[in-house]
Amino acid sequence: MSKIQNLELLVVGGGPAGLSAALAAANYGIKVSLSEEREFLGGQLIKQTHRFFGSEKEYAGTRGIDILKKLIDEVNKNNNIEVLLSSRVLGIYEDNIVTILNDHKMKKYYPQSIIFATGASEKFLAFENNDLPGIFGAGAVQTLMNVYGVLPATNVLMIGSGNIGLIVSYQLLQAGVKVAAIVEAAPKIGGYSVHASKLRRLGVPILTSHTIKKAIGKEKVEGAVICELDSNWNEVKGTEQLIKCDAICLSVGLTPLVDLLKQRKVKTTYVSELGGYVPLRDENMETSIKNLFVAGDVSGIEEATAAMIEGQIAGLSVAKRIGKNSKDEIEERIEEAKNELELLRSGPVGKKIRKGLSKLGLNHGKNYNEKFSEEALDISHLMKTGVPSEENLKNKLPSEEKVFDKGPIAISECFQRFPCDPCVKSCLFNAISENANINNIPYVDFEKCTGCGICVSKCPGLAMFVIHKNFSETTSVVIMPYEFLPRPHKGEIVKVFDREGKYLCDGKVIRILDGKFQDKTAAVSIEIPKEYYLQARNFKVEEGNHG
Amino acid sequence: MDENKVIICRCEDVTLKEIRDAIREGFTTVEEIKRVTRSGMGPCQGKTCGLLIAKEISQMTGKPMEEIELQSIRPPYGGITFEEVTKGTVMENDK
Ligand code: SF4
Ligand code: SF4
């Protein structure tokens, strides 16, 4: 006969939210059991090779996989946390008994409190032939490439321009796969503009107000028929076009994985802004069942940074309830975390989340400054095309041409209000200011900027460039971020492109900063004819040049 | 659009045509549609099709999504042997 084991806290799910929850509770003496279905911890972080946005405090500017290493390291060092790997929670029953399948055995636990951090699953799309081999979810593509090192295809059509669609497209290019186009049904790009811009610079078309009609192919995907949509989301007749590709990648959103919560009959409700059916919960992440908490995507789809903070809030709330001392200190921590969440969500991109949360009855009475959260610049063109307008650029360039005469200066091509600050935090000379709120648009103080180029490698959006207009009589130098292989050699001639990926001119590589500090985002100085210093924003290394 | 070529439930191979037919016949909850079409009964337990079916019901009946429930979900969440179920259990402290 097997025994039912008592637990203080069971955390279900070893992703960013679950790890943060376990740590937050364990640090206040709570005995935590952390159950993870897979044979390793990390959740979605194990495939996030890109740098994170968000606040420095929550690891912004660091790559997802490196954030993960830090979290796992802390978890392993913590004696209060017992990690159960390859452990799938099979059931949670009305008396709160939880069964976990581990080593082919169904083990039974009776936890005092539970935090569900089960994450999300990918949404699927209904179109003709949507079961052909070669149709992938974006998460699957990312897992294949970044975890197992397997190329999914050679030429991919991406459906969906949210951050995941944009990030996976970029990672496909990094892996040497062609991205035929990014198709977006909405009239504007769903993800951050900086992600979209870096794809445009690489020549990938982003087709807003377009949708996929059907997949083409006999045995597997050979192409797709796409068409344009009008403002009522109806097909515009005569706009059908065939796109050749050998895979279609669906990135049409995530939906909270509430299955276990539904087993326990936690109250859920449909909130489209949060991705689908979400649990009702309070500001401390507690659901309609006492001592049953949620954290991360299962409570509503958001970014990993928010998931980590929610994990902390849930973990701390459990610690406060079970713990015998430090209650005031815990309460203070909870308040801090809540404030940080509020700040993250306070900009225009947080609007959707705020709306969704208010449908759950949350954050009422809190004063998000809706006036502040309006965009400061008109970025409609940028959000439709991924390319900034002349107006947008003018706003970020020095007002007087002669400022360029002072020497190299940094230019920030970041035009959207969203929670991100590594540029500000990385500059040793305090030359980038965003006026206290992490959602503000960064502006370079050209007086203070020395043109050192540190920010070029640190910006996760690859939106920082350094321009040395008067490098010589006839040439300028632009320092650009570069995340591809092969790396260029000093002295090499490369092809230089503009913000739409159009070829401009040839350029000469004169310096490469690619050390530990740059952490795989090299800062490459390219010498170009002077007339192009305001346009040259990307370059490609010709494969043939590297034997 | 050829409804026969649009798959809604990948595990049980249920097409959009079958889902729409079921709704037309008067099955207007995800739970009922699951029972008549087997959608959501495969290994993914409705993770792929659940939302799509709910949206289809909403569109065809005019009922807002907020009023549509997903199918019920019961333990166990994955496969286990009967031996494990029948062995029985005692509380840790009871001995
Ligand atoms: S180039 Fe150097 S000094 Fe100028 S903004 Fe960037 S980090 Fe600061
Ligand atoms: S410029 Fe600053 S705010 Fe914009 S993406 Fe880069 S680091 Fe973030």
XYZ file of C-alpha atoms and ligand atoms in Angstrom:
658
model
C 0.000 0.000 0.000
C 1.237 3.440 -0.816
C 1.083 6.301 1.605
C -0.178 9.801 1.242
C 2.607 12.224 1.924
C 1.992 15.570 3.595
C 3.543 18.624 1.987
C 3.719 22.264 2.971
C 3.701 23.713 -0.525
C 3.412 21.979 -3.864
C 4.400 24.042 -6.886
C 3.246 22.540 -10.180
C 5.376 23.572 -13.150
C 9.100 24.349 -13.316
C 8.992 27.325 -15.661
C 9.843 30.937 -14.781
C 6.700 31.396 -12.658
C 7.036 28.094 -10.804
C 10.750 28.529 -10.097
C 10.208 32.065 -8.809
C 7.291 30.921 -6.664
C 9.284 28.076 -5.147
C 12.221 30.357 -4.361
C 10.085 33.111 -2.874
C 8.378 30.698 -0.476
C 11.481 28.640 0.337
C 13.422 31.759 1.249
C 10.971 32.235 4.110
C 11.402 28.716 5.413
C 8.530 27.003 3.619
C 9.218 23.411 2.577
C 8.521 23.320 -1.136
C 8.052 20.406 -3.503
C 8.411 21.490 -7.110
C 6.869 19.123 -9.608
C 7.883 19.291 -13.265
C 6.473 17.103 -16.024
C 9.646 17.084 -18.095
C 13.014 15.667 -17.189
C 14.475 19.159 -16.767
C 13.434 22.476 -15.264
C 12.928 25.687 -17.171
C 9.627 25.679 -19.029
C 9.720 27.970 -22.016
C 12.956 29.611 -20.870
C 15.035 26.691 -22.134
C 14.525 27.866 -25.709
C 14.652 31.632 -25.243
C 18.051 32.395 -26.690
C 17.223 36.085 -27.088
C 17.718 38.819 -24.545
C 14.762 39.728 -22.397
C 13.006 43.023 -22.209
C 11.688 44.390 -18.983
C 13.367 45.885 -15.985
C 16.961 45.290 -15.022
C 15.789 44.071 -11.645
C 14.049 41.138 -13.308
C 17.028 40.303 -15.519
C 16.205 42.443 -18.581
C 18.965 42.439 -21.186
C 19.886 38.899 -20.141
C 19.168 35.955 -22.398
C 16.295 33.706 -21.316
C 18.556 30.662 -21.126
C 20.933 32.525 -18.804
C 18.115 33.735 -16.551
C 17.127 30.100 -16.304
C 20.609 29.017 -15.251
C 20.523 31.531 -12.411
C 17.093 30.419 -11.232
C 17.938 26.712 -11.367
C 21.174 27.319 -9.566
C 19.337 29.090 -6.759
C 16.718 26.356 -6.583
C 19.344 23.616 -6.383
C 21.196 25.444 -3.615
C 18.047 25.891 -1.577
C 17.610 23.131 0.992
C 13.934 23.889 1.395
C 13.129 22.921 -2.186
C 12.698 19.336 -3.296
C 12.592 19.055 -7.091
C 10.495 16.261 -8.614
C 11.453 15.839 -12.260
C 9.646 13.680 -14.836
C 6.698 14.059 -12.520
C 3.352 14.652 -14.097
C 0.507 15.791 -11.910
C -2.335 13.491 -12.904
C -5.081 14.695 -10.702
C -6.211 16.994 -7.988
C -9.263 15.856 -6.105
C -11.953 17.569 -4.090
C -10.197 16.779 -0.802
C -7.041 18.430 -2.223
C -5.204 15.132 -2.593
C -2.834 15.405 -5.545
C -1.600 12.423 -7.524
C 1.704 12.582 -9.327
C 2.989 10.027 -11.806
C 6.659 9.442 -11.257
C 8.698 6.441 -12.259
C 5.483 4.696 -13.451
C 4.071 5.005 -9.966
C 1.152 7.115 -8.921
C 2.231 8.876 -5.765
C -0.222 10.697 -3.562
C 0.325 13.930 -1.744
C -1.634 16.120 0.587
C -0.258 19.653 0.303
C -1.279 22.451 2.658
C -1.097 24.840 -0.266
C -0.586 24.580 -3.996
C 0.681 26.994 -6.626
C -0.268 26.057 -10.164
C 2.239 27.474 -12.631
C 1.304 25.223 -15.518
C 1.789 27.816 -18.242
C -0.036 27.854 -21.529
C -0.673 25.878 -24.681
C -0.531 27.161 -28.238
C -3.672 28.080 -30.097
C -4.466 26.320 -33.327
C -5.944 27.786 -36.500
C -8.733 26.503 -38.757
C -7.840 26.630 -42.464
C -7.907 24.189 -45.337
C -5.414 21.332 -45.160
C -4.290 22.414 -41.696
C -3.243 18.837 -40.940
C -0.536 18.582 -43.620
C 2.891 17.555 -42.364
C 5.002 20.697 -42.147
C 2.505 22.730 -40.157
C 4.044 23.503 -36.819
C 3.281 25.530 -33.753
C 5.898 28.226 -33.180
C 6.762 26.708 -29.826
C 7.514 23.377 -31.483
C 9.783 25.039 -34.035
C 11.627 26.807 -31.251
C 12.015 23.600 -29.264
C 13.315 21.692 -32.282
C 15.850 24.382 -33.153
C 16.984 25.776 -29.845
C 16.748 22.763 -27.579
C 17.470 19.854 -29.898
C 19.412 21.609 -32.666
C 17.157 20.295 -35.441
C 16.199 22.462 -38.414
C 12.442 22.242 -39.026
C 12.485 23.259 -42.703
C 14.316 25.434 -45.214
C 11.711 28.094 -46.006
C 9.032 28.980 -43.481
C 5.861 31.026 -43.704
C 5.112 32.530 -40.292
C 1.493 33.112 -39.328
C 1.147 35.706 -36.583
C 3.241 38.749 -35.678
C 3.051 38.673 -31.908
C 6.350 38.632 -30.033
C 6.630 34.857 -30.350
C 6.086 34.957 -34.127
C 8.658 37.718 -34.500
C 11.228 36.155 -32.187
C 10.934 32.705 -33.747
C 11.227 34.231 -37.245
C 14.448 35.932 -36.211
C 15.774 32.729 -34.665
C 14.922 30.817 -37.852
C 17.038 33.299 -39.793
C 19.833 32.895 -37.269
C 19.667 29.143 -37.870
C 20.026 29.719 -41.612
C 16.350 29.108 -42.497
C 14.588 31.431 -44.938
C 11.444 33.189 -43.710
C 9.186 33.759 -46.739
C 6.943 36.270 -44.961
C 5.146 37.021 -41.729
C 1.381 37.109 -42.144
C -0.756 39.033 -39.657
C -4.564 39.195 -39.780
C -4.805 42.325 -37.644
C -4.126 45.718 -39.244
C -1.071 46.151 -37.040
C 1.893 44.148 -35.831
C 1.173 42.360 -32.566
C 4.639 42.274 -31.018
C 7.131 44.952 -30.078
C 8.147 47.258 -32.899
C 11.862 46.708 -32.295
C 11.478 42.976 -33.035
C 9.586 43.773 -36.231
C 12.181 46.337 -37.333
C 15.094 43.951 -37.027
C 13.260 41.454 -39.283
C 12.498 44.138 -41.852
C 16.147 45.149 -41.903
C 16.901 41.528 -42.774
C 14.497 41.725 -45.698
C 11.557 39.731 -44.283
C 8.171 41.097 -45.462
C 5.514 41.612 -42.764
C 2.038 41.502 -44.294
C -0.516 43.050 -41.943
C -4.247 42.651 -42.748
C -3.479 39.316 -44.394
C -4.490 35.788 -43.552
C -3.810 32.226 -44.628
C -6.595 30.574 -46.652
C -5.136 27.170 -47.207
C -2.046 25.074 -47.179
C -0.967 23.538 -50.472
C 0.798 20.223 -50.919
C 0.292 16.510 -51.465
C 2.430 14.645 -48.959
C 3.613 17.703 -47.096
C 3.486 21.493 -47.192
C 4.636 22.943 -50.516
C 3.127 26.377 -50.170
C 0.240 28.427 -48.866
C -2.458 30.637 -50.314
C -2.796 33.912 -48.452
C -5.112 36.854 -49.050
C -5.765 40.374 -47.880
C -8.417 41.287 -45.301
C -10.527 44.461 -45.235
C -11.284 46.468 -42.114
C -14.102 44.036 -41.231
C -11.722 41.086 -41.459
C -13.374 39.897 -44.688
C -11.348 38.606 -47.592
C -10.623 41.165 -50.299
C -11.539 39.487 -53.600
C -8.747 39.010 -56.077
C -5.918 39.361 -53.561
C -5.066 35.685 -53.290
C -1.419 34.882 -53.711
C 0.593 31.721 -53.517
C 3.607 31.725 -51.239
C 6.123 28.936 -51.693
C 7.392 27.383 -48.494
C 8.099 23.979 -46.991
C 6.677 24.711 -43.562
C 3.956 26.871 -42.068
C 4.564 28.033 -38.554
C 1.519 29.002 -36.496
C 2.051 31.664 -33.901
C -1.493 32.753 -33.269
C -1.388 33.097 -29.548
C -1.355 31.123 -26.353
C -4.133 30.055 -24.072
C -3.825 29.353 -20.326
C -3.432 25.680 -19.489
C -6.197 25.438 -16.898
C -6.919 21.692 -17.121
C -5.771 20.881 -13.605
C -7.583 23.897 -12.212
C -10.737 22.669 -13.890
C -10.297 19.251 -12.282
C -10.428 20.977 -8.926
C -13.388 23.052 -10.152
C -11.640 26.372 -9.734
C -13.893 29.048 -11.215
C -12.738 30.129 -14.671
C -14.063 32.683 -17.092
C -13.389 33.608 -20.693
C -11.310 36.764 -21.070
C -10.087 37.245 -24.633
C -7.470 39.833 -23.569
C -5.804 37.217 -21.350
C -5.798 34.482 -23.983
C -8.927 32.444 -23.239
C -10.339 30.765 -20.151
C -8.586 32.075 -17.048
C -9.042 31.334 -13.350
C -10.720 33.941 -11.191
C -8.187 35.023 -8.597
C -7.321 37.858 -6.263
C -4.344 40.197 -6.263
C -2.331 37.716 -4.203
C -2.881 35.102 -6.939
C -5.259 32.988 -4.818
C -8.099 31.299 -6.731
C -11.670 30.557 -5.706
C -10.315 27.580 -3.742
C -8.542 28.546 -0.532
C -4.784 27.915 -0.460
C -4.777 27.192 -4.182
C -2.761 29.809 -6.020
C -1.801 30.437 -9.652
C 1.140 32.232 -11.268
C 2.374 32.977 -14.761
C 0.628 32.246 -18.053
C -1.966 29.956 -16.476
C -3.447 33.047 -14.858
C -3.484 34.988 -18.152
C -1.030 35.290 -21.039
C 1.734 37.817 -20.431
C 5.508 38.096 -20.702
C 7.995 35.985 -18.739
C 8.983 38.952 -16.583
C 5.416 39.320 -15.349
C 5.251 35.558 -14.796
C 8.315 35.679 -12.540
C 6.880 38.510 -10.476
C 3.531 36.755 -10.184
C 5.408 33.674 -9.023
C 7.040 35.740 -6.303
C 3.699 37.144 -5.201
C 2.134 33.668 -5.023
C 5.146 32.202 -3.188
C 5.274 35.067 -0.719
C 1.541 34.858 -0.118
C 1.891 31.211 0.830
C 4.839 32.043 3.079
C 2.827 34.742 4.773
C -0.048 32.383 5.439
C 1.966 29.383 6.654
C 4.951 31.160 8.152
C 5.149 32.002 11.804
C 7.328 35.081 11.636
C 8.596 37.814 9.275
C 5.019 38.538 8.268
C 5.567 42.279 8.040
C 8.666 41.794 5.953
C 6.824 39.414 3.643
C 3.959 41.846 3.315
C 6.449 44.534 2.322
C 7.948 42.248 -0.310
C 4.515 41.489 -1.705
C 3.752 45.179 -2.007
C 7.063 45.782 -3.778
C 6.327 43.018 -6.257
C 2.846 44.329 -6.901
C 4.197 47.794 -7.577
C 6.672 46.389 -10.012
C 3.944 44.511 -11.853
C 1.880 47.640 -12.012
C 4.785 49.545 -13.499
C 5.385 46.850 -16.110
C 1.760 46.999 -17.141
C 1.429 50.765 -17.095
C 2.328 51.536 -20.723
C 0.328 51.304 -23.946
C 1.286 47.657 -24.528
C -0.067 46.849 -21.070
C -3.454 48.222 -21.992
C -4.820 44.875 -23.132
C -3.662 43.163 -19.931
C -5.172 45.947 -17.824
C -8.467 45.547 -19.614
C -8.414 41.789 -19.122
C -7.559 42.083 -15.435
C -10.329 44.569 -14.853
C -12.743 41.989 -16.282
C -11.588 39.734 -13.455
C -12.352 42.523 -11.020
C -8.677 43.202 -10.411
C -6.766 46.448 -10.151
C -9.850 48.483 -9.538
C -9.106 51.586 -7.586
C -5.496 51.495 -8.674
C -4.650 54.469 -10.740
C -3.047 53.571 -13.958
C -2.452 56.898 -15.581
C -4.268 56.209 -18.833
C -3.137 59.541 -20.191
C 0.458 58.598 -19.624
C -0.061 55.284 -21.295
C -0.955 56.801 -24.634
C 1.782 56.611 -27.243
C 3.951 59.691 -27.279
C 4.673 59.379 -30.991
C 2.436 58.473 -33.894
C 3.800 55.024 -34.672
C 0.944 53.751 -36.821
C 3.160 53.431 -39.898
C 5.819 51.622 -37.881
C 3.268 49.193 -36.432
C 1.835 48.496 -39.876
C 5.122 47.925 -41.658
C 7.884 47.475 -39.115
C 9.681 50.475 -40.613
C 9.775 53.808 -38.749
C 8.368 56.865 -40.506
C 10.462 59.903 -41.430
C 8.693 61.750 -38.624
C 9.613 59.097 -36.077
C 13.253 59.232 -37.114
C 13.387 62.998 -37.046
C 12.219 62.833 -33.466
C 15.174 60.691 -32.413
C 17.967 62.293 -34.478
C 19.853 65.383 -33.371
C 17.844 68.485 -34.199
C 20.912 70.120 -35.647
C 23.176 68.494 -38.179
C 26.262 69.955 -36.500
C 25.801 67.662 -33.483
C 27.244 64.934 -35.700
C 30.445 66.937 -35.982
C 31.300 66.322 -32.348
C 32.266 62.720 -33.055
C 30.536 59.352 -32.712
C 27.104 59.514 -31.070
C 24.488 56.909 -30.262
C 21.114 56.914 -32.004
C 18.196 55.075 -30.448
C 15.703 53.712 -32.967
C 13.195 52.684 -30.340
C 9.885 54.489 -30.781
C 7.346 52.540 -28.822
C 6.359 52.821 -25.200
C 6.912 49.424 -23.652
C 8.533 48.241 -20.440
C 12.237 48.049 -21.217
C 15.315 49.752 -19.829
C 18.624 47.928 -20.476
C 19.820 50.802 -22.696
C 19.337 53.273 -19.853
C 20.964 51.002 -17.289
C 23.895 50.004 -19.492
C 25.178 53.482 -20.291
C 28.086 54.369 -18.021
C 27.708 58.028 -18.877
C 24.004 58.310 -18.068
C 23.466 59.511 -21.583
C 20.158 57.722 -22.100
C 17.217 58.987 -20.167
C 13.704 57.726 -20.076
C 12.488 59.943 -17.268
C 11.996 57.480 -14.467
C 9.242 55.342 -15.981
C 10.382 52.125 -17.582
C 7.676 52.516 -20.235
C 9.065 55.786 -21.539
C 10.820 56.108 -24.861
C 14.590 56.373 -24.456
C 16.287 59.512 -25.779
C 20.022 59.948 -26.135
C 21.585 63.033 -24.614
C 24.089 63.768 -27.389
C 26.107 66.065 -25.096
C 26.841 63.254 -22.672
C 27.190 60.391 -25.150
C 30.780 59.386 -25.897
C 29.921 56.946 -28.682
C 31.442 54.071 -26.735
C 28.987 51.552 -28.206
C 28.187 49.662 -24.997
C 24.451 50.154 -25.513
C 24.640 48.632 -29.008
C 25.273 45.185 -27.532
C 23.019 45.623 -24.531
C 19.748 46.604 -26.211
C 17.602 43.470 -26.589
C 15.702 45.133 -29.421
C 18.862 45.800 -31.468
C 17.677 49.384 -31.674
C 20.857 51.200 -30.648
C 23.400 52.332 -33.242
C 26.448 54.543 -33.021
C 27.101 56.927 -35.895
C 30.391 58.570 -36.634
C 29.445 60.812 -39.503
C 32.806 62.420 -40.221
C 35.000 59.359 -39.991
C 36.915 60.625 -43.004
C 36.380 63.170 -45.762
C 34.185 60.806 -47.692
C 33.134 58.077 -45.282
C 31.080 57.543 -42.151
C 31.148 54.658 -39.683
C 28.054 53.016 -38.239
C 28.349 50.600 -35.301
C 25.652 47.958 -35.710
C 24.565 45.019 -33.558
C 25.173 41.656 -35.227
C 23.908 38.272 -34.057
C 24.629 36.007 -37.016
C 27.287 33.527 -38.016
C 29.744 33.614 -39.591
C 31.192 36.708 -37.970
C 32.892 39.137 -40.358
C 36.674 39.606 -40.383
C 38.304 42.947 -39.932
C 38.878 44.507 -43.321
C 36.174 42.423 -44.980
C 33.788 43.996 -47.486
C 30.137 43.384 -46.607
C 26.794 44.248 -48.183
C 24.995 47.050 -46.348
C 21.208 47.390 -46.150
C 18.654 49.967 -45.056
C 15.690 49.680 -42.666
C 13.626 47.797 -45.244
C 16.358 45.352 -46.092
C 17.164 47.092 -49.377
C 20.745 46.965 -50.561
C 22.463 50.334 -50.201
C 26.171 49.969 -50.766
C 29.213 47.936 -49.844
C 30.885 48.620 -46.522
C 34.191 47.779 -44.889
C 34.432 46.144 -41.485
C 36.878 48.164 -39.431
C 36.289 46.881 -35.896
C 34.469 44.020 -34.160
C 33.627 43.980 -30.480
C 32.630 40.418 -29.748
C 33.896 39.512 -26.301
C 32.331 38.137 -23.195
C 30.839 41.530 -22.434
C 28.952 41.635 -25.729
C 27.560 38.192 -24.972
C 27.000 37.140 -28.589
C 25.582 40.455 -29.745
C 28.669 41.750 -31.532
C 29.073 45.478 -32.129
C 30.507 45.795 -35.612
C 31.847 49.055 -37.028
C 31.205 49.396 -40.744
C 32.715 52.112 -42.889
C 30.377 53.333 -45.617
C 30.149 56.215 -48.093
C 29.086 59.302 -46.169
C 25.781 59.755 -47.989
C 24.339 56.638 -46.323
C 25.035 57.294 -42.638
C 21.363 57.894 -41.869
C 20.160 54.830 -43.757
C 22.675 52.046 -43.253
C 21.276 49.828 -40.502
C 22.190 46.269 -41.351
C 24.784 44.225 -43.175
C 25.268 40.700 -44.410
C 28.395 38.625 -44.555
C 28.781 36.737 -47.823
C 29.129 33.024 -47.091
C 31.670 32.631 -49.889
C 34.142 34.936 -48.201
C 34.638 32.446 -45.413
C 36.456 29.351 -46.482
C -13.662 26.955 -47.960
C -13.964 23.201 -47.998
C -15.111 22.410 -44.436
C -14.160 18.778 -44.927
C -10.518 19.733 -45.253
C -10.324 21.855 -42.117
C -9.312 19.820 -39.093
C -10.516 21.052 -35.719
C -9.576 18.123 -33.467
C -6.239 16.730 -34.556
C -6.185 13.815 -32.124
C -9.528 12.364 -33.218
C -9.492 13.771 -36.767
C -12.736 15.733 -36.459
C -13.413 18.237 -39.253
C -15.053 21.637 -39.225
C -17.937 20.117 -41.196
C -18.638 17.583 -38.452
C -18.523 20.269 -35.766
C -20.852 22.579 -37.704
C -23.254 19.719 -38.443
C -23.399 18.888 -34.741
C -24.149 22.503 -33.821
C -26.872 22.632 -36.488
C -28.385 19.498 -34.976
C -28.701 21.332 -31.688
C -25.596 20.311 -29.770
C -24.493 23.705 -28.568
C -22.098 23.024 -25.708
C -18.473 21.901 -26.007
C -19.313 18.979 -23.710
C -22.126 17.719 -25.955
C -20.043 18.095 -29.085
C -17.285 16.127 -27.427
C -19.720 13.296 -26.771
C -21.170 13.159 -30.280
C -17.979 13.720 -32.275
C -15.187 12.446 -29.955
C -13.448 15.822 -30.298
C -11.294 16.505 -27.264
C -11.080 12.843 -26.274
C -7.609 12.253 -27.677
C -4.220 12.545 -25.990
C -4.259 16.360 -25.914
C -7.605 16.329 -24.102
C -9.081 19.216 -26.059
C -6.160 21.621 -25.802
C -6.167 22.097 -29.574
C -9.875 21.970 -30.398
C -11.601 23.248 -27.254
C -11.254 26.959 -27.971
C -11.949 26.492 -31.701
C -15.184 24.641 -30.968
C -16.266 27.225 -28.389
C -15.675 29.984 -30.962
C -17.649 28.056 -33.602
C -20.573 27.671 -31.189
C -20.397 31.351 -30.367
C -20.427 32.334 -34.032
C -23.249 30.024 -35.061
C -25.544 30.593 -32.096
C -24.708 34.210 -31.363
C -23.984 33.319 -27.753
C -21.070 35.376 -26.355
C -17.879 33.450 -25.529
C -18.235 34.442 -21.881
C -21.316 32.219 -21.678
C -19.710 29.164 -23.227
C -18.027 26.630 -20.964
C -15.227 24.279 -21.952
C -15.713 20.531 -21.514
C -15.241 19.091 -18.031
C -11.822 17.747 -17.237
C -11.363 14.852 -14.858
C -8.388 13.068 -13.380
C -6.223 11.318 -14.347
C -4.564 13.768 -16.691
C -2.487 11.021 -18.347
C -2.348 7.249 -18.602
C -1.728 5.008 -15.556
C -1.919 1.277 -14.878
C -4.927 -0.281 -13.150
C -2.588 -1.742 -10.559
C -1.742 1.779 -9.442
C -5.422 2.633 -9.064
C -6.432 -0.492 -7.167
C -3.498 -0.747 -4.761
C -5.095 1.561 -2.227
C -3.679 4.227 0.008
C -3.239 5.181 3.654
C -2.352 8.517 5.214
C 1.300 9.020 6.042
C 0.701 9.445 9.789
C -1.849 6.595 10.109
C 0.618 3.797 9.453
S 27.278 54.960 -27.010
Fe 28.055 54.729 -24.924
S 27.839 56.760 -24.054
Fe 26.592 56.748 -25.879
S 24.555 56.187 -25.164
Fe 25.566 54.309 -25.770
S 26.473 53.520 -23.904
Fe 25.973 55.666 -23.536
S 16.474 51.100 -26.968
Fe 16.275 50.744 -24.773
S 14.083 50.597 -24.405
Fe 14.401 50.329 -26.607
S 14.555 48.120 -26.895
Fe 16.634 48.912 -26.648
S 17.048 48.680 -24.465
Fe 14.841 48.506 -24.715
